[in-house]
Short mmCIF file of C-alpha atoms and ligand atoms in Angstrom, two decimals:
data_model
loop_
_atom_site.label_atom_id
_atom_site.label_comp_id
_atom_site.label_asym_id
_atom_site.label_seq_id
_atom_site.Cartn_x
_atom_site.Cartn_y
_atom_site.Cartn_z
CA MET A 1 34.97 -10.13 -3.20
CA ASN A 2 37.88 -12.04 -4.72
CA LYS A 3 35.81 -15.16 -5.52
CA LYS A 4 34.01 -15.94 -8.77
CA THR A 5 30.23 -15.84 -8.75
CA VAL A 6 27.58 -17.41 -10.98
CA LYS A 7 27.87 -14.34 -13.23
CA ASP A 8 31.53 -15.13 -13.99
CA VAL A 9 30.83 -18.52 -15.60
CA ASN A 10 28.76 -19.87 -18.46
CA VAL A 11 26.05 -22.03 -16.94
CA LYS A 12 24.02 -22.90 -20.05
CA GLY A 13 23.51 -26.63 -20.41
CA LYS A 14 25.66 -27.32 -17.34
CA THR A 15 24.47 -29.56 -14.53
CA VAL A 16 25.06 -27.38 -11.46
CA LEU A 17 25.10 -28.61 -7.87
CA VAL A 18 23.89 -25.75 -5.68
CA ARG A 19 24.34 -25.91 -1.90
CA VAL A 20 21.48 -23.89 -0.42
CA ASP A 21 20.38 -23.37 3.17
CA PHE A 22 16.84 -24.76 3.35
CA ASN A 23 17.17 -25.49 7.06
CA VAL A 24 13.72 -24.07 7.76
CA PRO A 25 11.45 -24.64 10.75
CA ILE A 26 8.76 -27.24 9.92
CA LYS A 27 5.77 -28.12 12.09
CA ASP A 28 3.56 -31.06 11.16
CA GLY A 29 4.93 -31.03 7.62
CA VAL A 30 4.27 -27.30 7.16
CA ILE A 31 7.06 -24.72 6.82
CA THR A 32 6.47 -22.03 9.45
CA ASP A 33 9.14 -19.59 8.21
CA ALA A 34 10.39 -19.78 4.63
CA THR A 35 12.81 -16.82 4.77
CA ARG A 36 15.79 -19.04 3.99
CA ILE A 37 14.14 -20.54 0.92
CA GLU A 38 13.23 -17.07 -0.28
CA GLY A 39 16.84 -16.01 0.24
CA ALA A 40 18.10 -18.58 -2.26
CA VAL A 41 15.53 -17.72 -4.96
CA PRO A 42 17.64 -15.10 -6.84
CA THR A 43 20.50 -17.55 -7.45
CA ILE A 44 18.19 -20.43 -8.40
CA ARG A 45 16.12 -18.24 -10.71
CA TYR A 46 19.25 -16.86 -12.38
CA LEU A 47 20.66 -20.33 -12.99
CA SER A 48 17.40 -21.71 -14.31
CA ASN A 49 16.71 -18.69 -16.54
CA ASN A 50 20.20 -18.99 -17.99
CA GLY A 51 19.74 -22.61 -18.99
CA ALA A 52 21.51 -24.42 -16.16
CA ARG A 53 20.27 -27.83 -15.03
CA VAL A 54 19.93 -27.13 -11.34
CA VAL A 55 20.53 -29.75 -8.63
CA LEU A 56 19.80 -28.28 -5.21
CA CYS A 57 21.05 -29.78 -1.95
CA SER A 58 20.66 -28.75 1.70
CA HIS A 59 20.54 -30.04 5.23
CA LEU A 60 17.50 -29.77 7.50
CA GLY A 61 17.71 -30.16 11.27
CA ARG A 62 19.83 -32.79 12.96
CA PRO A 63 18.71 -36.23 11.77
CA LYS A 64 22.03 -37.71 12.99
CA GLY A 65 23.00 -39.50 9.77
CA GLU A 66 19.82 -41.54 9.40
CA PHE A 67 16.64 -41.25 7.37
CA ASN A 68 13.89 -39.67 9.45
CA PRO A 69 10.65 -38.55 7.74
CA LYS A 70 10.41 -35.64 10.19
CA TYR A 71 13.38 -34.05 8.42
CA THR A 72 12.44 -34.60 4.79
CA LEU A 73 13.06 -31.65 2.46
CA LYS A 74 10.00 -32.44 0.35
CA PRO A 75 7.96 -29.49 1.72
CA ALA A 76 10.86 -27.20 0.77
CA ALA A 77 10.63 -28.29 -2.89
CA GLU A 78 6.93 -27.43 -2.87
CA LYS A 79 7.53 -24.05 -1.24
CA LEU A 80 10.29 -23.22 -3.73
CA SER A 81 7.94 -24.09 -6.62
CA GLU A 82 5.53 -21.47 -5.26
CA TYR A 83 8.24 -18.79 -5.15
CA LEU A 84 9.55 -19.57 -8.63
CA GLY A 85 6.19 -20.20 -10.24
CA LYS A 86 7.60 -23.30 -11.88
CA LYS A 87 7.90 -26.99 -11.07
CA VAL A 88 10.73 -28.08 -8.79
CA GLY A 89 11.39 -31.81 -8.81
CA PHE A 90 12.27 -33.76 -5.68
CA ALA A 91 14.53 -36.80 -5.40
CA ALA A 92 13.84 -38.92 -2.34
CA ASP A 93 17.54 -39.71 -1.83
CA VAL A 94 20.89 -37.91 -2.05
CA ILE A 95 23.31 -40.21 -3.88
CA GLY A 96 20.99 -43.15 -4.63
CA ALA A 97 19.17 -44.31 -7.74
CA GLU A 98 16.51 -41.58 -7.61
CA ALA A 99 19.03 -38.77 -7.38
CA LYS A 100 21.07 -40.23 -10.23
CA ALA A 101 18.01 -40.61 -12.44
CA ALA A 102 16.78 -37.13 -11.56
CA LYS A 103 20.14 -35.54 -12.43
CA ALA A 104 20.30 -37.41 -15.74
CA ALA A 105 16.74 -36.44 -16.71
CA LEU A 106 17.24 -32.69 -16.24
CA LYS A 107 16.80 -30.45 -19.26
CA ASP A 108 18.13 -26.89 -19.51
CA GLY A 109 16.35 -24.73 -16.92
CA ASP A 110 14.99 -27.67 -14.90
CA ILE A 111 15.38 -27.79 -11.13
CA VAL A 112 15.49 -30.72 -8.72
CA LEU A 113 16.00 -30.74 -4.95
CA LEU A 114 17.79 -33.72 -3.40
CA GLU A 115 16.74 -35.19 -0.05
CA ASN A 116 18.32 -34.03 3.24
CA LEU A 117 22.14 -34.31 3.05
CA ARG A 118 22.35 -35.11 6.76
CA PHE A 119 20.53 -38.41 6.28
CA HIS A 120 24.15 -39.45 5.57
CA LYS A 121 26.67 -39.09 8.38
CA GLU A 122 29.32 -38.76 5.65
CA GLU A 123 28.04 -35.25 4.90
CA GLU A 124 29.27 -33.68 8.13
CA ALA A 125 32.33 -35.95 8.15
CA ASN A 126 33.29 -34.52 4.73
CA ASP A 127 33.81 -38.11 3.52
CA LYS A 128 35.69 -38.29 0.23
CA ASP A 129 33.62 -41.12 -1.27
CA PHE A 130 30.43 -39.28 -0.39
CA CYS A 131 31.78 -36.11 -2.05
CA LYS A 132 32.57 -38.16 -5.16
CA ALA A 133 29.07 -39.64 -5.26
CA LEU A 134 27.48 -36.22 -4.73
CA SER A 135 29.57 -34.84 -7.61
CA GLU A 136 28.56 -37.56 -10.07
CA GLY A 137 27.15 -36.03 -13.25
CA ILE A 138 27.88 -32.53 -11.96
CA ASP A 139 29.75 -29.95 -14.09
CA MET A 140 29.81 -27.03 -11.71
CA TYR A 141 29.35 -26.22 -8.00
CA VAL A 142 27.66 -23.16 -6.53
CA ASN A 143 27.68 -22.40 -2.82
CA ASP A 144 24.85 -20.14 -1.70
CA ALA A 145 24.47 -21.43 1.86
CA PHE A 146 26.06 -18.74 3.99
CA GLY A 147 24.59 -20.26 7.16
CA THR A 148 26.86 -23.32 6.81
CA ALA A 149 29.83 -21.64 5.11
CA HIS A 150 31.84 -21.89 8.35
CA ARG A 151 31.60 -25.69 8.18
CA ALA A 152 33.86 -27.92 6.09
CA HIS A 153 31.24 -30.51 5.15
CA ALA A 154 30.98 -32.54 1.94
CA SER A 155 28.41 -30.24 0.33
CA THR A 156 29.78 -26.97 1.71
CA ALA A 157 33.43 -27.49 0.79
CA GLY A 158 34.43 -31.13 0.07
CA VAL A 159 33.10 -31.51 -3.48
CA SER A 160 35.34 -28.65 -4.60
CA GLN A 161 38.16 -29.10 -2.05
CA TYR A 162 38.82 -32.67 -3.17
CA GLY A 163 38.76 -31.57 -6.82
CA PHE A 164 35.69 -33.58 -7.89
CA VAL A 165 34.11 -30.41 -9.29
CA LYS A 166 36.64 -27.98 -10.76
CA THR A 167 34.41 -24.97 -11.31
CA ALA A 168 33.16 -23.69 -7.96
CA VAL A 169 31.56 -20.26 -7.55
CA ALA A 170 29.47 -18.21 -5.12
CA GLY A 171 25.75 -17.59 -5.39
CA PHE A 172 24.20 -14.15 -4.89
CA LEU A 173 23.40 -14.67 -1.22
CA ILE A 174 26.98 -15.47 -0.24
CA GLU A 175 28.21 -12.68 -2.51
CA LYS A 176 25.94 -10.19 -0.72
CA GLU A 177 26.83 -11.41 2.78
CA LEU A 178 30.55 -11.06 2.07
CA ALA A 179 30.20 -7.74 0.28
CA VAL A 180 28.18 -6.09 3.07
CA MET A 181 30.08 -7.50 6.04
CA GLY A 182 33.46 -7.34 4.31
CA GLY A 183 32.77 -3.75 3.29
CA ALA A 184 31.87 -2.81 6.86
CA LEU A 185 35.03 -4.40 8.23
CA GLU A 186 37.42 -3.05 5.64
CA THR A 187 36.06 0.37 4.66
CA PRO A 188 33.39 1.32 7.20
CA LYS A 189 31.71 4.69 7.28
CA ARG A 190 32.72 6.08 10.66
CA PRO A 191 31.97 6.16 13.51
CA PHE A 192 31.81 2.36 13.34
CA VAL A 193 30.08 0.79 16.35
CA ALA A 194 29.77 -2.90 17.21
CA ILE A 195 27.26 -4.21 19.74
CA LEU A 196 27.83 -7.64 21.20
CA GLY A 197 25.62 -9.50 23.60
CA GLY A 198 24.56 -13.00 24.50
CA ALA A 199 25.61 -15.49 27.07
CA LYS A 200 29.33 -16.07 27.00
CA VAL A 201 32.50 -14.04 26.58
CA SER A 202 34.35 -17.24 25.73
CA ASP A 203 32.29 -17.65 22.52
CA LYS A 204 33.16 -14.16 21.34
CA ILE A 205 36.79 -13.56 22.36
CA GLY A 206 38.01 -13.83 18.76
CA VAL A 207 35.30 -11.49 17.54
CA ILE A 208 36.02 -8.89 20.23
CA ASN A 209 39.75 -9.09 19.48
CA ASN A 210 39.26 -8.57 15.76
CA LEU A 211 36.61 -5.84 16.14
CA LEU A 212 38.86 -3.89 18.51
CA GLU A 213 41.19 -3.45 15.52
CA LYS A 214 38.38 -1.98 13.41
CA VAL A 215 35.68 -0.17 15.38
CA ASP A 216 35.43 3.23 17.05
CA ALA A 217 33.19 1.94 19.84
CA LEU A 218 32.37 -1.48 21.22
CA ILE A 219 29.19 -1.94 23.23
CA ILE A 220 28.82 -5.03 25.39
CA GLY A 221 25.49 -6.16 26.84
CA GLY A 222 23.87 -9.44 27.83
CA ALA A 223 25.39 -11.83 30.34
CA MET A 224 28.78 -11.27 28.68
CA ALA A 225 28.89 -7.82 30.24
CA TYR A 226 29.09 -9.20 33.78
CA THR A 227 32.49 -10.78 33.26
CA PHE A 228 33.76 -7.39 32.04
CA MET A 229 32.05 -5.58 34.94
CA LYS A 230 33.75 -7.91 37.38
CA ALA A 231 37.07 -7.27 35.64
CA GLN A 232 36.50 -3.59 36.43
CA GLY A 233 36.07 -4.42 40.08
CA ARG A 234 32.27 -4.14 40.14
CA SER A 235 30.25 -6.80 41.95
CA VAL A 236 27.76 -8.77 39.87
CA GLY A 237 25.85 -10.79 42.52
CA SER A 238 24.80 -14.15 41.14
CA SER A 239 24.72 -12.98 37.51
CA LEU A 240 26.11 -15.31 34.87
CA CYS A 241 29.84 -14.63 34.96
CA GLU A 242 32.85 -16.53 33.61
CA ASN A 243 35.31 -16.27 36.47
CA ASP A 244 38.07 -17.94 34.45
CA LYS A 245 37.79 -15.21 31.82
CA ILE A 246 38.07 -12.17 34.09
CA GLU A 247 41.77 -11.66 33.42
CA LEU A 248 41.18 -11.91 29.70
CA ALA A 249 38.28 -9.45 29.98
CA ALA A 250 40.65 -7.00 31.73
CA GLU A 251 43.16 -7.43 28.89
CA LEU A 252 40.48 -6.72 26.29
CA ILE A 253 39.46 -3.55 28.16
CA LYS A 254 43.14 -2.55 28.19
CA LYS A 255 43.43 -3.25 24.46
CA ALA A 256 40.42 -1.01 23.83
CA GLU A 257 42.14 1.77 25.77
CA ILE A 258 45.36 1.39 23.77
CA LYS A 259 43.45 1.33 20.47
CA LYS A 260 41.36 4.30 21.61
CA VAL A 261 38.16 2.32 21.12
CA LYS A 262 35.28 3.51 23.30
CA PHE A 263 34.29 0.49 25.41
CA LEU A 264 30.74 0.76 26.69
CA LEU A 265 29.35 -1.54 29.39
CA PRO A 266 25.92 -1.30 31.05
CA VAL A 267 25.81 1.42 33.71
CA ASP A 268 22.66 -0.07 35.19
CA ASN A 269 20.92 -3.43 35.01
CA LYS A 270 17.49 -4.92 35.48
CA ILE A 271 18.09 -7.49 38.20
CA ALA A 272 16.03 -10.37 39.57
CA ASP A 273 16.15 -12.60 42.65
CA ALA A 274 15.71 -15.72 40.49
CA PHE A 275 16.11 -16.77 36.85
CA ALA A 276 12.42 -16.41 36.00
CA ASN A 277 10.17 -13.98 34.17
CA ASP A 278 8.04 -13.38 37.28
CA ALA A 279 10.90 -13.16 39.80
CA ASN A 280 11.13 -10.07 42.02
CA GLN A 281 12.87 -7.43 39.94
CA LYS A 282 14.35 -3.95 40.19
CA ILE A 283 16.92 -1.66 38.59
CA ALA A 284 20.44 -1.64 40.04
CA GLU A 285 22.89 1.14 39.19
CA GLY A 286 26.55 0.14 39.29
CA ASN A 287 27.04 -2.92 41.48
CA ILE A 288 24.63 -5.84 41.62
CA PRO A 289 23.89 -6.93 45.21
CA ASP A 290 24.36 -10.49 46.49
CA GLY A 291 21.42 -12.78 45.84
CA TRP A 292 20.45 -10.85 42.68
CA GLN A 293 21.31 -11.45 39.05
CA GLY A 294 21.33 -9.15 36.04
CA LEU A 295 18.91 -10.34 33.38
CA ASP A 296 18.74 -7.22 31.21
CA ILE A 297 20.36 -3.82 30.81
CA GLY A 298 18.66 -0.94 32.63
CA PRO A 299 17.12 2.31 31.23
CA LYS A 300 20.30 4.40 31.61
CA SER A 301 22.24 1.80 29.65
CA VAL A 302 19.52 1.79 27.00
CA LYS A 303 19.99 5.57 26.69
CA LEU A 304 23.80 5.27 26.61
CA PHE A 305 23.77 2.55 23.96
CA SER A 306 21.02 4.21 21.89
CA ASP A 307 22.96 7.49 21.84
CA ALA A 308 26.06 5.69 20.60
CA ILE A 309 23.97 4.07 17.86
CA LYS A 310 22.48 7.45 16.93
CA ASP A 311 25.96 8.91 16.37
CA ALA A 312 27.23 5.95 14.34
CA LYS A 313 27.49 5.63 10.55
CA THR A 314 28.01 1.85 10.60
CA VAL A 315 26.64 -0.54 13.23
CA ILE A 316 27.07 -4.28 13.56
CA TRP A 317 24.95 -6.12 16.15
CA ASN A 318 25.25 -9.68 17.38
CA GLY A 319 23.62 -11.08 20.52
CA PRO A 320 20.77 -10.04 22.84
CA MET A 321 21.16 -7.51 25.65
CA GLY A 322 19.40 -9.74 28.18
CA VAL A 323 17.23 -12.81 28.62
CA PHE A 324 14.92 -11.58 25.88
CA GLU A 325 13.00 -14.87 25.94
CA PHE A 326 11.44 -13.55 29.20
CA GLU A 327 9.05 -10.71 28.33
CA ASN A 328 10.04 -8.79 31.49
CA PHE A 329 13.70 -8.81 30.46
CA ALA A 330 13.36 -8.12 26.74
CA ALA A 331 13.32 -4.30 26.93
CA GLY A 332 17.08 -3.83 26.39
CA THR A 333 17.15 -6.03 23.30
CA LYS A 334 14.03 -4.36 21.92
CA ALA A 335 15.49 -0.90 22.54
CA VAL A 336 18.66 -1.71 20.62
CA ALA A 337 16.57 -3.05 17.73
CA GLU A 338 14.48 0.12 17.82
CA ALA A 339 17.52 2.40 17.88
CA LEU A 340 18.89 0.54 14.87
CA SER A 341 15.58 0.92 13.04
CA LYS A 342 15.74 4.70 13.42
CA THR A 343 19.25 5.41 12.21
CA ASP A 344 20.39 6.15 8.66
CA ALA A 345 23.64 4.34 9.37
CA VAL A 346 24.60 1.10 7.65
CA THR A 347 23.04 -1.50 9.98
CA ILE A 348 24.16 -5.11 9.92
CA ILE A 349 22.49 -7.76 12.04
CA GLY A 350 24.67 -10.80 12.61
CA GLY A 351 22.07 -13.56 12.45
CA GLY A 352 20.76 -15.71 15.31
CA ASP A 353 18.86 -14.12 18.21
CA SER A 354 19.41 -10.53 17.10
CA ALA A 355 18.03 -11.28 13.63
CA ALA A 356 15.02 -12.99 15.24
CA ALA A 357 14.43 -10.00 17.54
CA VAL A 358 14.61 -7.48 14.69
CA THR A 359 12.27 -9.56 12.55
CA GLN A 360 9.74 -10.21 15.35
CA LEU A 361 9.58 -6.52 16.14
CA GLY A 362 8.85 -5.70 12.50
CA TYR A 363 12.11 -3.79 11.91
CA ALA A 364 13.62 -6.17 9.36
CA GLY A 365 12.88 -3.83 6.44
CA LYS A 366 14.70 -0.99 8.20
CA MET A 367 18.04 -2.76 8.38
CA THR A 368 20.72 -2.61 5.68
CA HIS A 369 21.47 -6.30 6.03
CA ILE A 370 20.33 -9.20 8.19
CA SER A 371 22.80 -12.03 7.93
CA THR A 372 21.44 -15.51 7.25
CA GLY A 373 24.23 -17.10 9.28
CA GLY A 374 24.72 -16.62 13.02
CA GLY A 375 27.82 -18.82 13.42
CA ALA A 376 29.17 -17.99 9.97
CA SER A 377 28.83 -14.24 10.47
CA LEU A 378 30.58 -14.48 13.85
CA GLU A 379 33.49 -16.36 12.29
CA PHE A 380 33.62 -13.83 9.48
CA LEU A 381 33.67 -10.95 11.99
CA GLU A 382 36.44 -12.81 13.77
CA GLY A 383 38.48 -12.50 10.59
CA LEU A 384 38.55 -16.24 9.89
CA GLU A 385 38.41 -17.69 6.40
CA LEU A 386 35.19 -19.67 5.92
CA PRO A 387 35.78 -23.13 4.36
CA GLY A 388 32.64 -22.75 2.22
CA VAL A 389 34.15 -19.61 0.68
CA ALA A 390 37.79 -20.72 0.61
CA CYS A 391 36.85 -23.66 -1.64
CA LEU A 392 35.51 -21.38 -4.38
CA ASN A 393 37.49 -20.33 -7.47
CA ASP A 394 39.42 -17.06 -7.21
CA LYS A 395 38.57 -14.26 -9.64
P1 AMP B 401 24.42 -16.41 22.58
O1 AMP B 401 23.96 -17.72 22.04
O2 AMP B 401 25.77 -16.42 23.19
O3 AMP B 401 24.21 -15.27 21.60
O4 AMP B 401 23.48 -16.10 23.82
C1 AMP B 401 22.10 -15.94 23.71
C2 AMP B 401 21.49 -16.24 25.04
O5 AMP B 401 22.06 -15.41 26.03
C3 AMP B 401 20.00 -16.00 25.08
O6 AMP B 401 19.34 -17.23 25.21
C4 AMP B 401 19.82 -15.13 26.31
O7 AMP B 401 18.75 -15.54 27.13
C5 AMP B 401 21.12 -15.29 27.05
N1 AMP B 401 21.38 -14.14 27.92
C6 AMP B 401 21.49 -12.86 27.55
N2 AMP B 401 21.66 -12.08 28.62
C7 AMP B 401 21.64 -12.88 29.71
C8 AMP B 401 21.75 -12.64 31.10
N3 AMP B 401 21.92 -11.42 31.58
N4 AMP B 401 21.69 -13.72 31.92
C9 AMP B 401 21.51 -14.97 31.43
N5 AMP B 401 21.41 -15.24 30.13
C10 AMP B 401 21.46 -14.21 29.26
#
């Protein structure tokens, strides 16, 4: 990575603003999954142990620019205290009197978490005055929130972009995300296979385009596959299909041919006569008849995709193979997760639904890397520069 990290700067005695991703699910004031908090612990512990005065900031949910007790970050401060085994202070505002006092009172090694950034609409608007206020009393900025690194918000980019904080470096989480995914894209062990799924081709055109320059095989499942199947002249019944993207899908298939990238689509599908878990269902090979829709890949496709995974040395996966929220149509997604759990290849899970599937099935420990950012990892795989990384100091 060509960006400085916390290890490249002297943090002792410095007041350091650290953007973390504490956007955790909370039910009745209790955090139901603290993975994201845990993910930020190495950077926070390093800073604290090395004498920094740590000011943490994050967003939580979508409070729409107003204070809403439902979205307070207070439980996150308590959870972090448990992980670190030391007190983490909490300021009940972001740029107000409490935050100012809390920053000023910090001693070397102390940690305070500010209240939810998105209680201010200026955060997402990347408002200059808000960036200035957030930077008050701050000597150094650390971004460790990969999940929001694709956004140019005040706390993810603005404070450094506008020059309010001159020293801006990456935390360990961002460093790891970029090292693993960047490594796979630039110097993959081959064969390099990418698996894409999910609802829409239109969301992933950039990713497909970029991956076709890098991979040896591209596997497409989920509803996305039906637009490609139609582009090949196959009928897809009433499956989700983007008719205005069929031409583009044909061009992408052509590009794969030219680049000699193996392009794998489902050869069979689990189809239903309605969009429901308990709809009538059967397996259709090839075409999907009228009145039926594909909601998952079929067993032959599972075998085809699993074999490709078995032969690979690097695999990147983003997006489910079917409507995995319906138990009866989750088999394809589960099978891909299982195939990934069994290979010795470098396995990278691109956040979102695929990360959730892998974790729920208990395979998380078997993967090389599970990205903490769905949107951010997609933009990275698309080859775009992430604003939350671009704003950091070069090495
Ligand atoms: P995305 O956000 O684009 O990754 O899409 C994820 C969503 O795609 C999930 O909610 C899935 O239920 C949905 N999906 C996957 N396959 C299908 C399908 N065959 N038909 C309808 N929706 C699907």
